[in-house]
Amino acid sequence: VTSAGMALGGTKAENYNLTSVATTTANITGLALTGNFTADNKVYDGNTTATVLTRTLTGVLPADVADVTLNGGTASFATADVATGKTVTSTGMTLAGTKAGNYTLSSVATTTANITGLPLTGSFTAANKVYDGTNAATILTRTLTGVLPADAADVTLTAGTAIFGGINTGNGKEVGSTGMVLTGAKSGNYTLFAVNTTTANITAKDITGTFTAANKAYDGNTTASILTRSLSGVVPADVADVTLTGGTATFATATVGTGKTVTSTGMILGGTKAENYNLTSIATTTANITGLALTANFTADNKVYDGNNTATILTRTLTGVLPADAADVTINGGTATFANADKGTGKTVTATGITLTGTKAANYKLASIASTTADITRKDITRTFTPGN
């Protein structure tokens, strides 16, 4: 250190002459500076590493600002977890520049930045179901895409409900979800960005049909008339929109009988909701075939008055027998009676006790026996007498 302009002073100074001033030494220490930096926000990545955005210095002399800079070093979040305004510290930052030797870096201030949740995509599978009139779907499995390997056991997709895009039957129907959430010890470090849709099938619901058949009089064939049709198993909301239609019904045999089995063929589902159902079977029913009513006819022989009303049957015929059965249904037996025993022309004759016979007689019933007419003529008599004296 050198000096200039030094002079002697004091009351005796005039007695002296200052010939020179010797040099000396002293230290100039670096001016202490404070470093500052900013850190970038980041998405959760499971580690504490932070990225330095900017670096600045506090305390640099204005003339040296361009010649002293802060560089290098690394930055770290206090923890790896998601949070806003997390403290970030640095290590290894140094001074650089042509004037850096005149300064010392006394400290680097901390800063703050955010770690935001890592977006995940959820996926799920849904169960196929039988049509039930609703769009409710059952979730089978849930998975997540994007979870860090180290966190795989600590982040899961839970809860929520699934719904089909529509209620009607179909294969590969789209199924969406609502209300799914992330759970687990590390779930706070993630956000559920989206849950993908999936597909599943809605298959037709099996239902059964029933019907009733009308009783009928014997007509020689097995045809039956359907009275009513009904379905079992239809979802209540669809009752008005699914019907059992068409088809024919048939008795097991054409003969007379009570509680005879009747089967159907050709019945189908109709209505706006029919496509959602599968008709698996139609139960048989029963009905009666009753005897076909016939009228018996007969002719009676004329007779001579004999004092009683007995009549003699000459011929017997039937009205109403089916042509195919004509040879197999006859009448026989019975007795005929005049209305009274007196003589007369075209007298009414009635019969009782006539019955049906023949191999097809069981399929008929004798509803009535028509009356006929015949004559009772006078009885010829002779008179004898003895002449008087």
GROMACS .gro file of C-alpha atoms in nm:
model
  389
    1VAL     CA    1   0.000   0.000   0.000
    2THR     CA    2   0.150   0.334  -0.100
    3SER     CA    3   0.061   0.687   0.017
    4ALA     CA    4   0.056   1.033  -0.131
    5GLY     CA    5   0.033   1.387   0.018
    6MET     CA    6   0.135   1.300   0.369
    7ALA     CA    7   0.291   1.602   0.566
    8LEU     CA    8   0.434   1.667   0.910
    9GLY     CA    9   0.224   1.833   1.170
   10GLY     CA   10   0.253   1.931   1.538
   11THR     CA   11   0.429   2.207   1.741
   12LYS     CA   12   0.777   2.079   1.670
   13ALA     CA   13   0.718   1.981   1.306
   14GLU     CA   14   0.931   2.269   1.182
   15ASN     CA   15   1.234   2.105   1.332
   16TYR     CA   16   1.200   1.806   1.095
   17ASN     CA   17   1.216   1.730   0.723
   18LEU     CA   18   0.999   1.440   0.581
   19THR     CA   19   1.223   1.278   0.325
   20SER     CA   20   0.999   0.974   0.232
   21VAL     CA   21   0.698   0.763   0.337
   22ALA     CA   22   0.760   0.390   0.334
   23THR     CA   23   0.495   0.149   0.172
   24THR     CA   24   0.298  -0.101   0.384
   25THR     CA   25   0.061  -0.400   0.322
   26ALA     CA   26  -0.308  -0.475   0.395
   27ASN     CA   27  -0.581  -0.720   0.276
   28ILE     CA   28  -0.883  -0.660   0.046
   29THR     CA   29  -1.141  -0.934   0.114
   30GLY     CA   30  -1.414  -1.037  -0.127
   31LEU     CA   31  -1.744  -0.855  -0.105
   32ALA     CA   32  -2.004  -1.094   0.030
   33LEU     CA   33  -2.294  -1.161  -0.211
   34THR     CA   34  -2.624  -1.345  -0.175
   35GLY     CA   35  -2.738  -1.574  -0.451
   36ASN     CA   36  -3.099  -1.608  -0.560
   37PHE     CA   37  -3.269  -1.848  -0.801
   38THR     CA   38  -3.608  -1.953  -0.923
   39ALA     CA   39  -3.714  -2.315  -0.982
   40ASP     CA   40  -3.954  -2.459  -1.236
   41ASN     CA   41  -4.282  -2.621  -1.135
   42LYS     CA   42  -4.295  -2.990  -1.227
   43VAL     CA   43  -4.526  -3.286  -1.250
   44TYR     CA   44  -4.475  -3.551  -0.986
   45ASP     CA   45  -4.197  -3.791  -1.091
   46GLY     CA   46  -4.119  -3.964  -0.763
   47ASN     CA   47  -3.796  -3.773  -0.690
   48THR     CA   48  -3.694  -3.437  -0.538
   49THR     CA   49  -3.497  -3.304  -0.833
   50ALA     CA   50  -3.582  -2.945  -0.926
   51THR     CA   51  -3.490  -2.750  -1.238
   52VAL     CA   52  -3.326  -2.406  -1.193
   53LEU     CA   53  -3.491  -2.143  -1.413
   54THR     CA   54  -3.304  -1.821  -1.328
   55ARG     CA   55  -3.009  -1.715  -1.113
   56THR     CA   56  -2.939  -1.365  -0.971
   57LEU     CA   57  -2.699  -1.200  -0.725
   58THR     CA   58  -2.767  -0.943  -0.456
   59GLY     CA   59  -2.481  -0.702  -0.356
   60VAL     CA   60  -2.272  -0.679  -0.674
   61LEU     CA   61  -2.127  -0.331  -0.734
   62PRO     CA   62  -2.303  -0.163  -1.027
   63ALA     CA   63  -1.977  -0.139  -1.227
   64ASP     CA   64  -1.928  -0.517  -1.194
   65VAL     CA   65  -2.281  -0.637  -1.272
   66ALA     CA   66  -2.185  -0.759  -1.618
   67ASP     CA   67  -1.875  -0.932  -1.489
   68VAL     CA   68  -2.005  -1.139  -1.197
   69THR     CA   69  -2.263  -1.415  -1.239
   70LEU     CA   70  -2.407  -1.709  -1.044
   71ASN     CA   71  -2.394  -2.043  -1.220
   72GLY     CA   72  -2.380  -2.417  -1.178
   73GLY     CA   73  -2.526  -2.614  -0.891
   74THR     CA   74  -2.837  -2.825  -0.851
   75ALA     CA   75  -3.176  -2.768  -0.688
   76SER     CA   76  -3.395  -3.001  -0.484
   77PHE     CA   77  -3.747  -2.999  -0.345
   78ALA     CA   78  -3.774  -3.077   0.023
   79THR     CA   79  -3.983  -3.386  -0.058
   80ALA     CA   80  -4.100  -3.562  -0.373
   81ASP     CA   81  -4.471  -3.533  -0.293
   82VAL     CA   82  -4.725  -3.308  -0.461
   83ALA     CA   83  -4.778  -2.966  -0.304
   84THR     CA   84  -4.800  -2.597  -0.387
   85GLY     CA   85  -4.525  -2.354  -0.280
   86LYS     CA   86  -4.279  -2.625  -0.184
   87THR     CA   87  -3.937  -2.511  -0.057
   88VAL     CA   88  -3.653  -2.562  -0.304
   89THR     CA   89  -3.289  -2.546  -0.195
   90SER     CA   90  -2.971  -2.548  -0.400
   91THR     CA   91  -2.619  -2.684  -0.369
   92GLY     CA   92  -2.299  -2.628  -0.567
   93MET     CA   93  -2.375  -2.283  -0.710
   94THR     CA   94  -2.061  -2.071  -0.769
   95LEU     CA   95  -1.957  -1.723  -0.882
   96ALA     CA   96  -1.825  -1.678  -1.234
   97GLY     CA   97  -1.708  -1.388  -1.450
   98THR     CA   98  -1.402  -1.165  -1.479
   99LYS     CA   99  -1.475  -0.989  -1.150
  100ALA     CA  100  -1.587  -1.296  -0.961
  101GLY     CA  101  -1.258  -1.306  -0.766
  102ASN     CA  102  -1.356  -0.981  -0.592
  103TYR     CA  103  -1.663  -1.136  -0.434
  104THR     CA  104  -1.763  -1.421  -0.209
  105LEU     CA  105  -2.090  -1.612  -0.222
  106SER     CA  106  -2.204  -1.599   0.134
  107SER     CA  107  -2.539  -1.781   0.080
  108VAL     CA  108  -2.798  -1.885  -0.175
  109ALA     CA  109  -3.156  -1.816  -0.073
  110THR     CA  110  -3.418  -2.088  -0.101
  111THR     CA  111  -3.712  -2.051  -0.337
  112THR     CA  112  -4.048  -2.222  -0.389
  113ALA     CA  113  -4.213  -2.414  -0.672
  114ASN     CA  114  -4.502  -2.653  -0.720
  115ILE     CA  115  -4.517  -3.027  -0.777
  116THR     CA  116  -4.845  -3.112  -0.945
  117GLY     CA  117  -5.014  -3.451  -0.968
  118LEU     CA  118  -4.908  -3.690  -1.243
  119PRO     CA  119  -5.208  -3.748  -1.472
  120LEU     CA  120  -5.323  -4.110  -1.496
  121THR     CA  121  -5.566  -4.283  -1.727
  122GLY     CA  122  -5.801  -4.537  -1.580
  123SER     CA  123  -5.940  -4.843  -1.757
  124PHE     CA  124  -6.198  -5.100  -1.654
  125THR     CA  125  -6.382  -5.403  -1.779
  126ALA     CA  126  -6.754  -5.463  -1.744
  127ALA     CA  127  -6.952  -5.785  -1.716
  128ASN     CA  128  -7.190  -5.903  -1.984
  129LYS     CA  129  -7.546  -5.917  -1.859
  130VAL     CA  130  -7.891  -6.042  -1.944
  131TYR     CA  131  -8.136  -5.769  -2.042
  132ASP     CA  132  -8.304  -5.620  -1.735
  133GLY     CA  133  -8.454  -5.300  -1.871
  134THR     CA  134  -8.185  -5.075  -1.718
  135ASN     CA  135  -7.847  -4.946  -1.834
  136ALA     CA  136  -7.668  -5.050  -1.514
  137ALA     CA  137  -7.338  -5.230  -1.569
  138THR     CA  138  -7.118  -5.427  -1.329
  139ILE     CA  139  -6.747  -5.339  -1.307
  140LEU     CA  140  -6.522  -5.645  -1.318
  141THR     CA  141  -6.166  -5.504  -1.309
  142ARG     CA  142  -5.993  -5.164  -1.280
  143THR     CA  143  -5.642  -5.068  -1.397
  144LEU     CA  144  -5.431  -4.752  -1.419
  145THR     CA  145  -5.189  -4.642  -1.689
  146GLY     CA  146  -4.900  -4.405  -1.599
  147VAL     CA  147  -4.829  -4.495  -1.236
  148LEU     CA  148  -4.458  -4.490  -1.152
  149PRO     CA  149  -4.329  -4.846  -1.096
  150ALA     CA  150  -4.225  -4.767  -0.738
  151ASP     CA  151  -4.581  -4.655  -0.657
  152ALA     CA  152  -4.768  -4.937  -0.831
  153ALA     CA  153  -4.873  -5.102  -0.504
  154ASP     CA  154  -4.980  -4.772  -0.349
  155VAL     CA  155  -5.215  -4.624  -0.609
  156THR     CA  156  -5.539  -4.792  -0.711
  157LEU     CA  157  -5.858  -4.705  -0.898
  158THR     CA  158  -6.169  -4.763  -0.689
  159ALA     CA  159  -6.539  -4.685  -0.647
  160GLY     CA  160  -6.763  -4.548  -0.920
  161THR     CA  161  -7.044  -4.695  -1.125
  162ALA     CA  162  -7.067  -4.814  -1.483
  163ILE     CA  163  -7.350  -4.770  -1.732
  164PHE     CA  164  -7.426  -4.907  -2.076
  165GLY     CA  165  -7.490  -4.656  -2.352
  166GLY     CA  166  -7.845  -4.792  -2.385
  167ILE     CA  167  -8.073  -5.050  -2.228
  168ASN     CA  168  -8.141  -5.269  -2.532
  169THR     CA  169  -7.964  -5.592  -2.623
  170GLY     CA  170  -7.650  -5.584  -2.831
  171ASN     CA  171  -7.292  -5.710  -2.859
  172GLY     CA  172  -6.995  -5.484  -2.791
  173LYS     CA  173  -7.210  -5.209  -2.639
  174GLU     CA  174  -7.016  -4.910  -2.505
  175VAL     CA  175  -6.994  -4.886  -2.127
  176GLY     CA  176  -6.890  -4.564  -1.953
  177SER     CA  177  -6.823  -4.487  -1.587
  178THR     CA  178  -6.873  -4.212  -1.332
  179GLY     CA  179  -6.735  -4.150  -0.985
  180MET     CA  180  -6.413  -4.351  -0.999
  181VAL     CA  181  -6.139  -4.215  -0.773
  182LEU     CA  182  -5.775  -4.276  -0.687
  183THR     CA  183  -5.693  -4.430  -0.351
  184GLY     CA  184  -5.382  -4.558  -0.178
  185ALA     CA  185  -5.087  -4.417   0.014
  186LYS     CA  186  -4.942  -4.244  -0.293
  187SER     CA  187  -5.268  -4.145  -0.459
  188GLY     CA  188  -5.224  -3.780  -0.356
  189ASN     CA  189  -4.936  -3.753  -0.602
  190TYR     CA  190  -5.157  -3.835  -0.901
  191THR     CA  191  -5.462  -3.699  -1.077
  192LEU     CA  192  -5.716  -3.909  -1.262
  193PHE     CA  193  -5.713  -3.752  -1.607
  194ALA     CA  194  -5.969  -3.981  -1.769
  195VAL     CA  195  -6.128  -4.324  -1.748
  196ASN     CA  196  -6.155  -4.503  -2.080
  197THR     CA  197  -6.484  -4.655  -2.187
  198THR     CA  198  -6.512  -5.029  -2.238
  199THR     CA  199  -6.758  -5.265  -2.406
  200ALA     CA  200  -6.980  -5.551  -2.291
  201ASN     CA  201  -7.281  -5.741  -2.417
  202ILE     CA  202  -7.646  -5.728  -2.318
  203THR     CA  203  -7.806  -6.057  -2.414
  204ALA     CA  204  -8.174  -6.130  -2.456
  205LYS     CA  205  -8.370  -6.231  -2.147
  206ASP     CA  206  -8.523  -6.579  -2.162
  207ILE     CA  207  -8.899  -6.581  -2.113
  208THR     CA  208  -9.172  -6.843  -2.143
  209GLY     CA  209  -9.515  -6.825  -2.299
  210THR     CA  210  -9.850  -6.963  -2.191
  211PHE     CA  211 -10.190  -6.970  -2.359
  212THR     CA  212 -10.543  -7.089  -2.308
  213ALA     CA  213 -10.752  -7.272  -2.564
  214ALA     CA  214 -11.128  -7.277  -2.618
  215ASN     CA  215 -11.339  -7.583  -2.554
  216LYS     CA  216 -11.510  -7.706  -2.868
  217ALA     CA  217 -11.764  -7.951  -2.991
  218TYR     CA  218 -11.626  -8.250  -3.177
  219ASP     CA  219 -11.558  -8.160  -3.541
  220GLY     CA  220 -11.340  -8.447  -3.650
  221ASN     CA  221 -11.008  -8.257  -3.644
  222THR     CA  222 -10.747  -8.153  -3.389
  223THR     CA  223 -10.760  -7.779  -3.453
  224ALA     CA  224 -10.788  -7.569  -3.137
  225SER     CA  225 -10.875  -7.201  -3.100
  226ILE     CA  226 -10.641  -6.983  -2.893
  227LEU     CA  227 -10.826  -6.769  -2.641
  228THR     CA  228 -10.551  -6.582  -2.453
  229ARG     CA  229 -10.171  -6.552  -2.463
  230SER     CA  230  -9.940  -6.443  -2.182
  231LEU     CA  231  -9.567  -6.422  -2.104
  232SER     CA  232  -9.370  -6.498  -1.788
  233GLY     CA  233  -9.045  -6.321  -1.706
  234VAL     CA  234  -9.097  -5.989  -1.886
  235VAL     CA  235  -8.946  -5.689  -1.706
  236PRO     CA  236  -9.240  -5.501  -1.549
  237ALA     CA  237  -9.168  -5.181  -1.741
  238ASP     CA  238  -9.193  -5.372  -2.071
  239VAL     CA  239  -9.521  -5.553  -2.012
  240ALA     CA  240  -9.711  -5.332  -2.254
  241ASP     CA  241  -9.438  -5.357  -2.518
  242VAL     CA  242  -9.380  -5.732  -2.545
  243THR     CA  243  -9.655  -5.965  -2.659
  244LEU     CA  244  -9.702  -6.325  -2.766
  245THR     CA  245  -9.860  -6.338  -3.109
  246GLY     CA  246  -9.939  -6.566  -3.402
  247GLY     CA  247  -9.917  -6.940  -3.406
  248THR     CA  248 -10.171  -7.221  -3.407
  249ALA     CA  249 -10.295  -7.463  -3.143
  250THR     CA  250 -10.374  -7.833  -3.174
  251PHE     CA  251 -10.543  -8.095  -2.960
  252ALA     CA  252 -10.347  -8.417  -2.917
  253THR     CA  253 -10.632  -8.611  -3.079
  254ALA     CA  254 -10.963  -8.523  -3.238
  255THR     CA  255 -11.177  -8.738  -3.011
  256VAL     CA  256 -11.403  -8.620  -2.731
  257GLY     CA  257 -11.238  -8.575  -2.393
  258THR     CA  258 -11.206  -8.353  -2.086
  259GLY     CA  259 -10.879  -8.174  -2.004
  260LYS     CA  260 -10.720  -8.274  -2.331
  261THR     CA  261 -10.365  -8.152  -2.390
  262VAL     CA  262 -10.333  -7.866  -2.639
  263THR     CA  263  -9.997  -7.767  -2.788
  264SER     CA  264  -9.898  -7.468  -3.000
  265THR     CA  265  -9.661  -7.398  -3.285
  266GLY     CA  266  -9.544  -7.080  -3.453
  267MET     CA  267  -9.601  -6.834  -3.171
  268ILE     CA  268  -9.354  -6.543  -3.174
  269LEU     CA  269  -9.275  -6.232  -2.973
  270GLY     CA  270  -9.411  -5.899  -3.090
  271GLY     CA  271  -9.395  -5.541  -2.968
  272THR     CA  272  -9.137  -5.265  -2.957
  273LYS     CA  273  -8.928  -5.438  -2.689
  274ALA     CA  274  -8.947  -5.789  -2.834
  275GLU     CA  275  -8.584  -5.784  -2.950
  276ASN     CA  276  -8.472  -5.782  -2.587
  277TYR     CA  277  -8.624  -6.122  -2.514
  278ASN     CA  278  -8.582  -6.484  -2.615
  279LEU     CA  279  -8.890  -6.708  -2.619
  280THR     CA  280  -8.757  -7.036  -2.482
  281SER     CA  281  -9.079  -7.236  -2.462
  282ILE     CA  282  -9.457  -7.226  -2.465
  283ALA     CA  283  -9.633  -7.437  -2.207
  284THR     CA  284  -9.910  -7.669  -2.315
  285THR     CA  285 -10.264  -7.611  -2.193
  286THR     CA  286 -10.583  -7.816  -2.172
  287ALA     CA  287 -10.931  -7.782  -2.312
  288ASN     CA  288 -11.234  -8.002  -2.367
  289ILE     CA  289 -11.379  -8.155  -2.678
  290THR     CA  290 -11.746  -8.222  -2.613
  291GLY     CA  291 -11.975  -8.452  -2.809
  292LEU     CA  292 -12.130  -8.311  -3.123
  293ALA     CA  293 -12.506  -8.281  -3.074
  294LEU     CA  294 -12.714  -8.501  -3.306
  295THR     CA  295 -13.085  -8.529  -3.371
  296ALA     CA  296 -13.238  -8.873  -3.404
  297ASN     CA  297 -13.512  -8.925  -3.659
  298PHE     CA  298 -13.742  -9.223  -3.703
  299THR     CA  299 -14.049  -9.336  -3.889
  300ALA     CA  300 -14.339  -9.527  -3.729
  301ASP     CA  301 -14.571  -9.785  -3.879
  302ASN     CA  302 -14.941  -9.718  -3.919
  303LYS     CA  303 -15.159  -9.958  -3.723
  304VAL     CA  304 -15.513 -10.071  -3.666
  305TYR     CA  305 -15.669  -9.956  -3.347
  306ASP     CA  306 -15.580 -10.202  -3.074
  307GLY     CA  307 -15.674 -10.012  -2.767
  308ASN     CA  308 -15.321  -9.900  -2.670
  309ASN     CA  309 -15.079  -9.628  -2.784
  310THR     CA  310 -14.784  -9.852  -2.867
  311ALA     CA  311 -14.615  -9.769  -3.200
  312THR     CA  312 -14.370  -9.970  -3.408
  313ILE     CA  313 -14.045  -9.804  -3.528
  314LEU     CA  314 -13.981  -9.868  -3.896
  315THR     CA  315 -13.656  -9.674  -3.968
  316ARG     CA  316 -13.395  -9.479  -3.775
  317THR     CA  317 -13.168  -9.196  -3.909
  318LEU     CA  318 -12.936  -8.926  -3.766
  319THR     CA  319 -12.900  -8.557  -3.848
  320GLY     CA  320 -12.563  -8.384  -3.786
  321VAL     CA  321 -12.313  -8.670  -3.817
  322LEU     CA  322 -11.991  -8.565  -3.990
  323PRO     CA  323 -11.967  -8.719  -4.337
  324ALA     CA  324 -11.647  -8.903  -4.250
  325ASP     CA  325 -11.820  -9.069  -3.954
  326ALA     CA  326 -12.146  -9.158  -4.124
  327ALA     CA  327 -12.067  -9.528  -4.140
  328ASP     CA  328 -11.947  -9.536  -3.780
  329VAL     CA  329 -12.233  -9.373  -3.590
  330THR     CA  330 -12.585  -9.520  -3.582
  331ILE     CA  331 -12.885  -9.529  -3.354
  332ASN     CA  332 -13.077  -9.824  -3.232
  333GLY     CA  333 -13.318  -9.939  -2.969
  334GLY     CA  334 -13.591  -9.736  -2.813
  335THR     CA  335 -13.969  -9.753  -2.812
  336ALA     CA  336 -14.233  -9.541  -2.986
  337THR     CA  337 -14.568  -9.426  -2.858
  338PHE     CA  338 -14.875  -9.259  -3.009
  339ALA     CA  339 -15.007  -8.964  -2.819
  340ASN     CA  340 -15.316  -9.172  -2.739
  341ALA     CA  341 -15.473  -9.497  -2.843
  342ASP     CA  342 -15.760  -9.354  -3.046
  343LYS     CA  343 -15.783  -9.384  -3.421
  344GLY     CA  344 -15.660  -9.093  -3.626
  345THR     CA  345 -15.463  -8.982  -3.924
  346GLY     CA  346 -15.115  -8.822  -3.888
  347LYS     CA  347 -15.108  -8.882  -3.519
  348THR     CA  348 -14.792  -8.770  -3.339
  349VAL     CA  349 -14.556  -9.046  -3.243
  350THR     CA  350 -14.267  -8.995  -2.999
  351ALA     CA  351 -13.980  -9.221  -2.908
  352THR     CA  352 -13.770  -9.285  -2.600
  353GLY     CA  353 -13.467  -9.496  -2.529
  354ILE     CA  354 -13.297  -9.456  -2.865
  355THR     CA  355 -12.917  -9.465  -2.823
  356LEU     CA  356 -12.604  -9.401  -3.028
  357THR     CA  357 -12.385  -9.690  -3.131
  358GLY     CA  358 -12.081  -9.740  -3.352
  359THR     CA  359 -11.705  -9.691  -3.328
  360LYS     CA  360 -11.736  -9.311  -3.340
  361ALA     CA  361 -12.045  -9.286  -3.120
  362ALA     CA  362 -11.842  -9.155  -2.823
  363ASN     CA  363 -11.773  -8.835  -3.016
  364TYR     CA  364 -12.143  -8.748  -3.033
  365LYS     CA  365 -12.433  -8.689  -2.804
  366LEU     CA  366 -12.798  -8.737  -2.880
  367ALA     CA  367 -12.946  -8.396  -2.821
  368SER     CA  368 -13.303  -8.477  -2.924
  369ILE     CA  369 -13.529  -8.729  -3.090
  370ALA     CA  370 -13.764  -8.579  -3.344
  371SER     CA  371 -14.126  -8.692  -3.333
  372THR     CA  372 -14.297  -8.842  -3.635
  373THR     CA  373 -14.655  -8.923  -3.737
  374ALA     CA  374 -14.849  -9.236  -3.822
  375ASP     CA  375 -15.211  -9.343  -3.849
  376ILE     CA  376 -15.437  -9.553  -3.629
  377THR     CA  377 -15.717  -9.686  -3.843
  378ARG     CA  378 -16.048  -9.826  -3.737
  379LYS     CA  379 -16.058 -10.189  -3.636
  380ASP     CA  380 -16.292 -10.398  -3.843
  381ILE     CA  381 -16.540 -10.597  -3.641
  382THR     CA  382 -16.838 -10.823  -3.728
  383ARG     CA  383 -17.165 -10.854  -3.548
  384THR     CA  384 -17.361 -11.172  -3.509
  385PHE     CA  385 -17.721 -11.212  -3.393
  386THR     CA  386 -17.995 -11.467  -3.359
  387PRO     CA  387 -18.329 -11.395  -3.527
  388GLY     CA  388 -18.618 -11.375  -3.291
  389ASN     CA  389 -18.935 -11.586  -3.298
   0.00000   0.00000   0.00000
